[in-house]
Amino acid sequence: MTELGDGRRQRLDDMAAALDGLSFAESAPLDELLTLFGVMEKINDFPSPEGNPQSVESKAADYVRAGSSVDLIHDAIKSVAKSGLPSVWVGEAGAKAAEVTEAASRSAEHMSERLLTAGRELSLLAAGIGEAQRQDRFGRDALGVARSIIEDESQLFGLMPADQAERARRAARDALRYIRAGVDQAEAAGERAARELDKLKSEARAGQLDSEHLTDADRIVLSDAAAAGGERDQNEILTTGDLQRAGVFLDELSARDRQTYDGLLDRAKSPEERAYLMKALAAGYGVSEIQEFSDMVHPYGDDPAWLQEHLSPVINGQGDTRTDGGENDVLFGTEEWVQEGPTCVVSSTITARAMVDPLYALELTTGGRPGDPDFDNPEAFIERLHEEQAEMHREGGSGPDEGMSVENAGKAAEREISPHTGQEYELVRFADPGDRDSALPEIRDAVNAGQPVPFGVKSEDGAHQMMIIGQEGGQLQIYNPWGYTTWVSEEDFVNGEIPGATRGRLPEPYYAHIPD
């Protein structure tokens, strides 16, 4: 619940407690009658839910109409993509023209879906506001009944029958119940709308890649490129944060570096290869480093599965479960991205860095020698991964048999992740559900932009660190360095009950390092 909603709910709870503390079973003492009258006045002054459901519903209809119009455009583009290009468009130019047409078709389809989704969410918001105001009206009617029982203030100073006072108290209590239901309804509708519309905003991708050196076609193709193995719109290679940073860094390149970088993009064999080159730029690497990276991955540039396995460790695969406690393995070949020993902090940090830094991911998966069977294989990978975990654990000041402190966990994130996302981390401790609820909007914003959020869980048996890496539909996606991803509900996160993420253990989130 928002801070405003929480404050209003507390005021209503205080009034309810005052009414519940009154007793008119046998008599109606003057001091209690005065308390009853005072609470009724507070109820009368309590603000009603704001908003115009008709106006919001009208806006929802506008979005639905726009979505339907874009759907017609999508159908037209799709027919061009399916009919083939003119025969004079051949070779590399023809391939790129096909890429643009297909990406534009998907972009229009996604735009239509998101406009229709926005319309649906606004319609739900309108219904929520309307229901909140209806409940509030019931409360005002009940309050009117309570006030009619006590016809005027002067009656307080005479003798009022106890049964009359009790009827007034019960009516006032009914008023509070309805008004409280209205507050809860308005808050729930507002929170859902904010969450879902923020998610839609983060998915408006092509416009995030703002550079004078890219055409609209470039933006569409790059923002559309996705890692293999799952639904495209759940596995985009470039996050919104990547798109923004890449556009800035692209415009800052010198003319010479720009020429070299353009050459790397031009020779790329696929949109996926170009997207990884752009991700390397977004991660803060110079052109000379990106050129070395390009030389290593270029032989596999037209092999999306190879690129995904070596450069995008975590994907949303076909058939992945989203049930509470369901585990989706994070694999390189037959080996999991899994911790060894008490290294949960650095292990989760390493995988999170590999998600945002393709050069680092390639080093871990191939040892810098892609295609060499002595280095590019699952057994060599897991050995390198565990060596990296042990080294980073030592650098963090922890012994081989002890975990890392919360403060040093933040330093690890600052050292390993921040340089490649441009975001510093702030430690936020959770003392109660209210703290976790207050942190949720910032957590959502971070992961929607592609910035992993380290967080700790605990129980009487110990503590553990994982990473929040995504959110959708009131659920948070979590990477557990035990080698898998899973999903938990935001409600369970707030309530401190997510044992499904840790195989029945360690249910309570107690801190997070949140990007500022």
PDB file of N, CA and C in Angstrom, residues 13 16 26 64 70 97 185 194 234 245 261 263 377 492:
ATOM      1  N   ASP A  13      -8.270   2.800  11.282  1.00  0.00           N
ATOM      2  CA  ASP A  13      -8.079   1.794  12.329  1.00  0.00           C
ATOM      3  C   ASP A  13      -8.148   2.429  13.710  1.00  0.00           C
ATOM      4  N   ALA A  16     -11.749   3.065  14.463  1.00  0.00           N
ATOM      5  CA  ALA A  16     -12.435   1.805  14.775  1.00  0.00           C
ATOM      6  C   ALA A  16     -12.091   1.338  16.181  1.00  0.00           C
ATOM      7  N   GLU A  26     -25.395  -1.021  29.394  1.00  0.00           N
ATOM      8  CA  GLU A  26     -26.351  -0.681  30.457  1.00  0.00           C
ATOM      9  C   GLU A  26     -26.559   0.817  30.598  1.00  0.00           C
ATOM     10  N   VAL A  64      -7.770   1.301 -26.568  1.00  0.00           N
ATOM     11  CA  VAL A  64      -8.258   0.116 -27.285  1.00  0.00           C
ATOM     12  C   VAL A  64      -8.411   0.425 -28.774  1.00  0.00           C
ATOM     13  N   VAL A  70      -3.403  -0.087 -34.785  1.00  0.00           N
ATOM     14  CA  VAL A  70      -2.042  -0.590 -34.983  1.00  0.00           C
ATOM     15  C   VAL A  70      -2.071  -2.051 -35.426  1.00  0.00           C
ATOM     16  N   ALA A  97      17.104  -5.894 -45.259  1.00  0.00           N
ATOM     17  CA  ALA A  97      15.740  -5.436 -45.520  1.00  0.00           C
ATOM     18  C   ALA A  97      14.729  -6.411 -44.923  1.00  0.00           C
ATOM     19  N   GLN A 185      -9.935  -0.717  -1.741  1.00  0.00           N
ATOM     20  CA  GLN A 185     -10.233  -0.918  -3.154  1.00  0.00           C
ATOM     21  C   GLN A 185      -9.491   0.096  -4.013  1.00  0.00           C
ATOM     22  N   ALA A 194      -0.472   1.199 -11.527  1.00  0.00           N
ATOM     23  CA  ALA A 194       0.894   1.729 -11.537  1.00  0.00           C
ATOM     24  C   ALA A 194       1.895   0.656 -11.917  1.00  0.00           C
ATOM     25  N   GLN A 234      10.252 -11.902 -23.993  1.00  0.00           N
ATOM     26  CA  GLN A 234      10.702 -12.165 -22.625  1.00  0.00           C
ATOM     27  C   GLN A 234      12.212 -12.358 -22.548  1.00  0.00           C
ATOM     28  N   ARG A 245      22.015   3.534 -22.477  1.00  0.00           N
ATOM     29  CA  ARG A 245      23.457   3.730 -22.344  1.00  0.00           C
ATOM     30  C   ARG A 245      24.165   3.599 -23.693  1.00  0.00           C
ATOM     31  N   TYR A 261      33.733   0.845 -35.131  1.00  0.00           N
ATOM     32  CA  TYR A 261      32.554   0.203 -34.558  1.00  0.00           C
ATOM     33  C   TYR A 261      31.499  -0.062 -35.632  1.00  0.00           C
ATOM     34  N   GLY A 263      32.070  -0.689 -38.649  1.00  0.00           N
ATOM     35  CA  GLY A 263      32.533  -1.843 -39.414  1.00  0.00           C
ATOM     36  C   GLY A 263      32.182  -3.156 -38.737  1.00  0.00           C
ATOM     37  N   ASN A 377      33.893 -25.872 -22.837  1.00  0.00           N
ATOM     38  CA  ASN A 377      33.115 -27.066 -22.512  1.00  0.00           C
ATOM     39  C   ASN A 377      32.579 -26.924 -21.088  1.00  0.00           C
ATOM     40  N   ASP A 492       3.793 -12.299  -1.145  1.00  0.00           N
ATOM     41  CA  ASP A 492       4.588 -13.144  -0.255  1.00  0.00           C
ATOM     42  C   ASP A 492       5.910 -12.471   0.100  1.00  0.00           C
TER      43      ASP A 492
END
